[in-house]
């Protein structure tokens, strides 16, 4: 039987970040992931400088061995309407990474014991501990298994399903001929909201790769929306007509629309397992990283009290960082659709509003400072393995 204080189910950005942060505090952990790494993840692959800062990644060093596409502008619009260009003259406001590289980089450096290629099959309680897969004994279970996390399902057993964003994406290497013909600039991702405002599509070039996708908070006829989006882009000559790769689908929950439990006795959820993506953009890597850092801090201070009361500060920290959830929808969602469409159409024609509200606030979250890491010195009294 493998014994550990913290068992983390899922080795994506949430799982590797909590392990990395715990390790710095002298707390060892085990990560269980059903995939072998490097593994890909359906994602556009934008990360903001705040994420790189929180993860203490030296961007120049990272760029020497991985794709790291600096972003200095955005083209944003409503489908069927001319897009507006927002330029940023200072440092890059965002970066493009490839998840197959980024997640592997984070996992390899995190310092946890890795059990890869092993899915979670069983969880049972024994005294004050969890026994997972009949082979790992842990005093705390962290659910970091993404949207379909089995730990999230385990503690939210009787809950009705929340409305998820469903998305499809493809990423492929551009041939030299495709690179020559493709007018999409690598520094300038393009975003197009759907006319019913239930989602948006994107075209994003990262070095020699092109990423195209579309996500909607409505799962009906997603493939049709993706097809129409791609035909429009092909007709406009913005993407190659011969897309070589198939589209792959995935889902995620927006923070405001999720209402699942984030903690239970000796259990915490982080990242997509907790349903944390930013409501307007669907960005989920930053909330995954930040929830992991906040959870690590609570684990560090809760000592042996891993009860709901002991873990409660995590809920308080999450609410302080991400706000109060509104599963019923916010004020804007109460407005009639036609009214919202007219409003959006006007908003997305206005250069100042697009740059300052849509890009800066909604997509880049520049108003939120990077989360400060607490003192990384090990807590000596917490170094016991279990
Ligand atoms: C199409 C699309 C585009 C996106 N674009 C962006 C973007 O550009 N920028 C951004 O910030 N966010 C984006 N997101 C959201 C982002 O991908 C997620 O928020 C992020 O991956 C969450 O990280 P995580 O570690 O919580 O989960 P994940 O990255 O999903 O990792 C979960 C891990 O758990 C493992 N796992 C799952 N089930 C089990 C099991 N039963 N047993 C063991 N292991 C298991 C998986 O193998 C996986 O490695 C996008 C999402 C989609 C769908």
Coordinates of C-alpha atoms and ligand atoms in Angstrom, one line a residue:
X1 CA 0.0 0.0 0.0
X2 CA 1.4 3.4 -1.0
X3 CA 0.9 5.9 1.8
X4 CA 0.6 9.7 1.3
X5 CA -0.8 12.7 3.1
X6 CA -2.3 14.1 -0.1
X7 CA -3.5 12.2 -3.1
X8 CA -4.2 14.4 -6.2
X9 CA -6.4 12.9 -8.9
X10 CA -5.5 14.5 -12.2
X11 CA -2.1 15.9 -13.3
X12 CA -3.3 18.9 -15.5
X13 CA -2.4 22.5 -14.5
X14 CA -4.5 22.3 -11.3
X15 CA -3.0 19.0 -10.1
X16 CA 0.6 19.8 -10.9
X17 CA 0.3 23.3 -9.4
X18 CA -1.0 22.1 -6.0
X19 CA 1.7 19.4 -5.9
X20 CA 4.4 22.0 -6.7
X21 CA 3.1 24.4 -4.1
X22 CA 2.8 21.7 -1.4
X23 CA 6.3 20.4 -2.2
X24 CA 7.7 23.9 -1.5
X25 CA 5.9 23.8 1.9
X26 CA 7.5 20.4 2.6
X27 CA 4.4 18.3 2.0
X28 CA 4.7 15.4 -0.3
X29 CA 1.9 14.2 -2.5
X30 CA 1.0 11.6 -5.1
X31 CA -0.6 12.4 -8.5
X32 CA -2.8 9.8 -10.1
X33 CA -3.6 10.4 -13.8
X34 CA -5.2 8.0 -16.2
X35 CA -3.1 9.4 -19.1
X36 CA 0.5 8.9 -19.9
X37 CA 2.3 12.3 -20.3
X38 CA 3.0 14.1 -22.5
X39 CA -0.7 14.1 -23.2
X40 CA -2.7 16.7 -25.2
X41 CA -5.8 18.5 -23.9
X42 CA -8.5 20.1 -26.0
X43 CA -7.7 23.8 -25.5
X44 CA -6.9 27.0 -27.4
X45 CA -3.8 27.4 -25.2
X46 CA -3.9 31.1 -24.1
X47 CA -2.2 31.9 -20.9
X48 CA -1.8 35.4 -19.4
X49 CA 1.5 36.7 -18.0
X50 CA -0.2 36.5 -14.5
X51 CA -0.2 32.7 -14.9
X52 CA 3.5 32.6 -15.9
X53 CA 4.2 34.8 -12.8
X54 CA 2.2 32.7 -10.4
X55 CA 3.9 29.5 -11.7
X56 CA 7.3 31.3 -11.6
X57 CA 8.0 30.3 -15.2
X58 CA 11.0 32.1 -16.8
X59 CA 9.3 32.9 -20.1
X60 CA 12.6 33.3 -22.0
X61 CA 13.9 30.0 -20.7
X62 CA 10.6 28.2 -21.4
X63 CA 10.5 29.6 -25.0
X64 CA 13.9 28.1 -25.7
X65 CA 12.4 24.6 -25.7
X66 CA 8.7 25.0 -26.2
X67 CA 6.2 26.9 -28.3
X68 CA 5.6 30.3 -26.6
X69 CA 3.8 32.7 -28.8
X70 CA 3.7 36.3 -27.6
X71 CA 0.4 38.1 -28.2
X72 CA 0.3 41.8 -28.7
X73 CA -3.1 42.4 -30.4
X74 CA -6.6 40.9 -30.8
X75 CA -9.1 41.0 -33.7
X76 CA -12.6 40.8 -32.1
X77 CA -16.1 41.0 -33.6
X78 CA -19.5 39.5 -34.0
X79 CA -19.7 36.8 -36.7
X80 CA -20.8 38.5 -40.0
X81 CA -19.6 41.9 -38.8
X82 CA -16.2 43.5 -39.4
X83 CA -13.8 42.8 -36.5
X84 CA -12.1 45.6 -34.5
X85 CA -8.4 45.5 -33.9
X86 CA -7.0 46.1 -30.4
X87 CA -3.3 46.8 -30.3
X88 CA -1.0 46.7 -27.2
X89 CA 2.3 48.4 -27.6
X90 CA 3.9 47.4 -24.3
X91 CA 4.9 43.8 -23.3
X92 CA 2.9 40.8 -24.5
X93 CA -0.5 40.7 -23.0
X94 CA -0.9 37.0 -23.4
X95 CA 1.0 33.9 -24.6
X96 CA 0.1 30.9 -26.7
X97 CA 1.3 27.6 -25.4
X98 CA 0.7 24.0 -26.6
X99 CA -1.0 22.0 -23.9
X100 CA 0.9 18.8 -24.9
X101 CA 4.1 20.7 -23.9
X102 CA 2.9 23.0 -21.1
X103 CA 1.1 20.4 -19.0
X104 CA 4.1 18.0 -19.3
X105 CA 6.5 20.7 -18.2
X106 CA 4.4 21.5 -15.1
X107 CA 4.0 17.9 -14.2
X108 CA 7.6 16.9 -14.5
X109 CA 8.8 19.8 -12.3
X110 CA 6.1 19.5 -9.6
X111 CA 7.9 17.1 -7.3
X112 CA 5.0 14.7 -6.7
X113 CA 5.3 11.0 -6.9
X114 CA 3.6 10.2 -10.3
X115 CA 1.2 7.3 -11.0
X116 CA 0.5 7.8 -14.7
X117 CA -1.6 5.7 -17.0
X118 CA -3.8 4.7 -14.0
X119 CA -7.4 5.9 -13.8
X120 CA -9.3 6.2 -10.5
X121 CA -11.3 3.0 -10.1
X122 CA -12.4 3.0 -6.5
X123 CA -12.6 5.2 -3.4
X124 CA -13.4 3.8 0.1
X125 CA -13.1 5.3 3.5
X126 CA -11.1 3.5 6.2
X127 CA -10.9 5.4 9.6
X128 CA -9.6 8.9 8.8
X129 CA -8.2 7.9 5.5
X130 CA -9.1 7.2 1.9
X131 CA -8.1 4.0 0.2
X132 CA -8.0 4.6 -3.6
X133 CA -7.7 1.7 -6.1
X134 CA -7.1 -0.6 -3.2
X135 CA -3.5 0.5 -3.4
X136 CA -3.1 4.1 -2.2
X137 CA -3.8 5.3 1.4
X138 CA -4.2 9.1 1.8
X139 CA -5.5 11.4 4.5
X140 CA -6.7 14.0 1.9
X141 CA -8.1 13.6 -1.5
X142 CA -7.8 16.4 -4.1
X143 CA -10.1 16.2 -7.1
X144 CA -8.2 17.8 -10.1
X145 CA -9.5 15.5 -12.8
X146 CA -10.9 18.2 -15.0
X147 CA -14.6 18.5 -16.1
X148 CA -15.4 14.8 -15.7
X149 CA -13.4 14.4 -12.5
X150 CA -14.5 11.3 -10.6
X151 CA -13.8 12.9 -7.2
X152 CA -16.2 15.7 -8.1
X153 CA -18.9 13.2 -9.0
X154 CA -18.1 11.3 -5.8
X155 CA -18.9 14.2 -3.5
X156 CA -21.7 15.7 -5.6
X157 CA -23.6 12.5 -6.0
X158 CA -27.2 13.5 -6.1
X159 CA -26.8 16.9 -7.9
X160 CA -28.6 17.7 -11.1
X161 CA -26.1 18.5 -13.9
X162 CA -25.1 22.1 -14.4
X163 CA -25.1 23.9 -17.8
X164 CA -21.7 23.4 -19.3
X165 CA -19.9 25.1 -22.2
X166 CA -19.3 22.6 -24.9
X167 CA -16.4 23.2 -27.3
X168 CA -14.7 21.8 -30.3
X169 CA -11.1 22.5 -31.4
X170 CA -8.4 21.5 -33.8
X171 CA -4.7 22.2 -33.7
X172 CA -2.3 21.3 -36.5
X173 CA 1.1 22.1 -37.9
X174 CA 0.9 24.4 -40.9
X175 CA 2.8 23.3 -44.0
X176 CA 5.2 25.9 -45.5
X177 CA 2.6 26.6 -48.2
X178 CA -0.2 27.0 -45.7
X179 CA 2.0 29.3 -43.6
X180 CA 2.7 31.5 -46.6
X181 CA -1.0 31.8 -47.5
X182 CA -2.5 32.1 -44.0
X183 CA -3.2 35.8 -43.2
X184 CA -3.8 35.2 -39.5
X185 CA -1.0 36.9 -37.6
X186 CA 0.7 34.9 -34.8
X187 CA 0.7 37.9 -32.6
X188 CA -3.1 38.6 -33.1
X189 CA -5.6 35.9 -32.2
X190 CA -9.1 36.4 -33.8
X191 CA -12.3 36.1 -31.7
X192 CA -15.8 36.0 -33.2
X193 CA -18.9 35.9 -31.0
X194 CA -21.9 33.9 -32.3
X195 CA -25.0 36.0 -33.3
X196 CA -27.0 34.5 -30.4
X197 CA -24.2 35.4 -28.0
X198 CA -24.1 31.9 -26.5
X199 CA -20.5 31.4 -27.4
X200 CA -17.6 32.4 -29.6
X201 CA -15.2 31.0 -32.2
X202 CA -11.4 31.7 -32.5
X203 CA -8.5 31.3 -34.8
X204 CA -5.2 31.4 -33.2
X205 CA -1.7 30.9 -34.7
X206 CA 1.1 29.8 -32.4
X207 CA 4.3 29.8 -34.3
X208 CA 3.9 27.1 -36.9
X209 CA 0.6 25.8 -35.5
X210 CA -2.9 26.9 -36.1
X211 CA -5.7 26.4 -33.5
X212 CA -9.3 26.8 -34.5
X213 CA -12.3 26.3 -32.3
X214 CA -15.7 27.3 -31.1
X215 CA -17.4 26.9 -27.7
X216 CA -21.1 27.5 -26.7
X217 CA -23.1 27.3 -23.5
X218 CA -25.6 25.2 -25.4
X219 CA -24.8 21.7 -26.6
X220 CA -27.4 21.6 -29.5
X221 CA -26.0 21.4 -33.0
X222 CA -22.5 22.3 -31.9
X223 CA -20.9 20.6 -34.9
X224 CA -23.2 22.7 -37.2
X225 CA -22.0 25.9 -35.6
X226 CA -18.3 24.8 -35.9
X227 CA -18.9 23.9 -39.6
X228 CA -20.5 27.3 -40.4
X229 CA -17.8 29.2 -38.6
X230 CA -15.1 27.3 -40.5
X231 CA -16.8 27.8 -43.9
X232 CA -17.0 31.6 -43.2
X233 CA -13.3 31.7 -42.4
X234 CA -12.4 29.6 -45.5
X235 CA -14.5 31.8 -47.8
X236 CA -12.8 34.8 -46.3
X237 CA -9.4 33.2 -47.1
X238 CA -8.3 33.2 -43.4
X239 CA -7.8 29.5 -42.9
X240 CA -6.7 26.7 -45.3
X241 CA -9.6 24.9 -47.1
X242 CA -7.9 21.6 -46.5
X243 CA -8.0 21.4 -42.7
X244 CA -5.9 18.3 -42.0
X245 CA -7.0 17.5 -38.4
X246 CA -10.3 16.4 -37.0
X247 CA -12.1 18.5 -34.4
X248 CA -12.1 17.2 -30.8
X249 CA -14.6 18.1 -28.2
X250 CA -14.6 18.8 -24.5
X251 CA -16.6 20.8 -21.9
X252 CA -16.1 23.0 -18.9
X253 CA -18.3 24.8 -16.3
X254 CA -18.3 28.6 -15.9
X255 CA -17.7 29.7 -12.4
X256 CA -20.9 31.7 -12.1
X257 CA -23.1 28.9 -13.4
X258 CA -21.7 26.0 -11.4
X259 CA -23.1 25.2 -8.0
X260 CA -21.2 22.0 -6.9
X261 CA -19.7 21.5 -3.5
X262 CA -16.0 22.3 -3.5
X263 CA -15.1 20.6 -0.2
X264 CA -16.3 17.6 1.8
X265 CA -14.8 15.6 4.7
X266 CA -11.1 15.1 3.6
X267 CA -11.9 16.1 0.0
X268 CA -11.2 19.3 -2.0
X269 CA -11.9 20.1 -5.6
X270 CA -9.7 22.4 -7.7
X271 CA -9.5 23.6 -11.4
X272 CA -12.2 22.4 -13.9
X273 CA -13.3 19.7 -11.4
X274 CA -14.6 22.6 -9.3
X275 CA -16.1 24.4 -12.3
X276 CA -14.1 27.6 -12.3
X277 CA -13.7 29.0 -15.9
X278 CA -14.1 32.7 -16.2
X279 CA -17.7 33.5 -17.4
X280 CA -17.0 35.7 -20.4
X281 CA -13.9 34.1 -21.9
X282 CA -14.0 30.5 -20.7
X283 CA -10.3 30.9 -19.6
X284 CA -9.7 28.1 -17.1
X285 CA -6.0 27.6 -16.7
X286 CA -5.6 30.7 -14.5
X287 CA -8.5 29.7 -12.2
X288 CA -7.1 26.2 -12.1
X289 CA -3.7 27.5 -11.1
X290 CA -5.1 30.0 -8.5
X291 CA -7.5 27.5 -6.9
X292 CA -4.5 25.1 -6.6
X293 CA -2.4 27.7 -4.9
X294 CA -5.2 28.7 -2.5
X295 CA -6.0 25.0 -1.7
X296 CA -2.3 24.3 -1.0
X297 CA -2.2 27.2 1.4
X298 CA -5.3 25.9 3.3
X299 CA -3.8 22.3 3.5
X300 CA -0.6 23.8 4.8
X301 CA -2.5 25.5 7.7
X302 CA -5.2 23.0 8.5
X303 CA -2.8 20.6 10.2
X304 CA -4.6 17.4 11.0
X305 CA -8.1 18.9 10.8
X306 CA -9.2 17.9 7.3
X307 CA -12.9 18.0 8.2
X308 CA -15.3 20.4 6.4
X309 CA -14.6 23.0 9.1
X310 CA -10.9 22.6 8.8
X311 CA -11.0 23.0 5.0
X312 CA -13.7 25.8 5.1
X313 CA -11.1 28.7 4.6
X314 CA -10.7 27.3 1.1
X315 CA -14.3 28.3 0.3
X316 CA -13.8 31.8 1.8
X317 CA -10.6 32.3 -0.2
X318 CA -12.2 31.1 -3.4
X319 CA -15.2 33.5 -2.9
X320 CA -12.8 36.4 -2.1
X321 CA -10.9 35.7 -5.3
X322 CA -13.6 34.7 -7.8
X323 CA -16.7 36.3 -6.3
X324 CA -20.1 34.8 -5.3
X325 CA -21.6 32.2 -7.6
X326 CA -24.9 33.0 -9.4
X327 CA -26.1 29.7 -10.8
X328 CA -29.4 31.3 -11.9
X329 CA -27.6 33.8 -14.1
X330 CA -26.7 37.4 -13.6
X331 CA -28.7 40.6 -14.4
X332 CA -27.5 40.7 -18.0
X333 CA -28.9 37.2 -18.6
X334 CA -32.4 38.4 -17.6
X335 CA -32.5 40.8 -20.6
X336 CA -34.4 39.6 -23.7
X337 CA -32.2 38.0 -26.3
X338 CA -33.0 40.5 -29.1
X339 CA -32.0 43.4 -26.7
X340 CA -28.8 41.6 -25.8
X341 CA -28.0 41.1 -29.5
X342 CA -28.4 44.8 -30.4
X343 CA -26.3 45.8 -27.3
X344 CA -23.6 43.3 -28.3
X345 CA -23.6 44.4 -31.9
X346 CA -23.0 48.0 -30.9
X347 CA -20.5 47.2 -28.2
X348 CA -18.4 45.1 -30.6
X349 CA -18.2 48.0 -33.1
X350 CA -16.8 50.4 -30.6
X351 CA -13.0 50.4 -30.6
X352 CA -12.6 51.7 -27.0
X353 CA -15.2 49.3 -25.5
X354 CA -13.8 46.3 -27.3
X355 CA -10.2 47.0 -26.1
X356 CA -11.0 48.1 -22.5
X357 CA -14.0 45.9 -21.7
X358 CA -14.0 42.9 -23.9
X359 CA -10.2 42.3 -24.3
X360 CA -8.7 43.8 -21.2
X361 CA -11.3 43.0 -18.7
X362 CA -13.1 39.9 -20.0
X363 CA -10.4 38.1 -21.8
X364 CA -7.1 39.2 -20.2
X365 CA -8.4 39.9 -16.6
X366 CA -5.8 42.6 -16.4
X367 CA -7.7 44.1 -13.5
X368 CA -6.7 41.1 -11.3
X369 CA -3.2 41.1 -10.1
X370 CA -1.3 37.8 -10.1
X371 CA -1.9 35.9 -6.9
X372 CA 0.9 36.3 -4.5
X373 CA 2.5 33.0 -3.3
X374 CA 2.9 32.8 0.4
X375 CA 6.2 32.1 2.1
X376 CA 7.5 29.0 0.3
X377 CA 9.5 27.9 3.3
X378 CA 8.7 24.4 4.4
X379 CA 6.5 23.9 7.4
X380 CA 8.7 21.5 9.3
X381 CA 5.9 20.2 11.5
X382 CA 4.0 19.1 8.4
X383 CA 6.6 17.0 6.8
X384 CA 5.2 13.7 8.0
X385 CA 4.1 11.7 5.0
X386 CA 0.6 11.0 6.3
Ligands
LIG1 C1 -11.9 24.0 -26.5 C2 -11.4 24.5 -25.2 C3 -10.5 25.6 -25.3 C4 -10.0 26.2 -24.1 N1 -9.1 27.2 -24.2 C5 -8.5 27.7 -23.1 C6 -7.5 28.7 -23.2 O1 -7.2 29.2 -24.3 N2 -7.0 29.2 -22.1 C7 -7.4 28.8 -20.8 O2 -6.9 29.3 -19.8 N3 -8.3 27.8 -20.7 C8 -8.9 27.2 -21.8 N4 -9.8 26.2 -21.7 C9 -10.1 25.7 -20.4 C10 -8.9 24.8 -19.9 O3 -8.5 23.9 -20.8 C11 -9.2 24.2 -18.6 O4 -9.8 25.1 -17.7 C12 -7.9 23.6 -17.9 O5 -7.4 22.5 -18.6 C13 -8.3 23.1 -16.5 O6 -7.2 22.4 -15.9 P1 -7.4 21.2 -14.9 O7 -6.0 20.8 -14.4 O8 -8.4 21.6 -13.9 O9 -8.0 20.0 -15.8 P2 -7.4 19.2 -17.0 O10 -6.4 20.0 -17.7 O11 -8.6 18.7 -17.8 O12 -6.6 18.0 -16.4 C14 -7.3 16.9 -15.8 C15 -6.5 15.7 -15.7 O13 -7.2 14.7 -15.0 C16 -7.0 13.4 -15.6 N5 -8.1 12.6 -15.3 C17 -9.4 12.7 -15.7 N6 -10.2 11.7 -15.3 C18 -9.4 10.9 -14.5 C19 -9.6 9.7 -13.8 N7 -10.8 9.1 -13.8 N8 -8.5 9.1 -13.2 C20 -7.3 9.7 -13.2 N9 -7.1 10.9 -13.9 C21 -8.1 11.5 -14.5 C22 -6.9 13.8 -17.1 O14 -6.2 12.8 -17.8 C23 -6.2 15.1 -17.1 O15 -4.8 15.0 -17.2 C24 -10.3 25.6 -22.8 C25 -11.2 24.5 -22.8 C26 -11.7 24.0 -23.9 C27 -12.6 22.8 -23.9

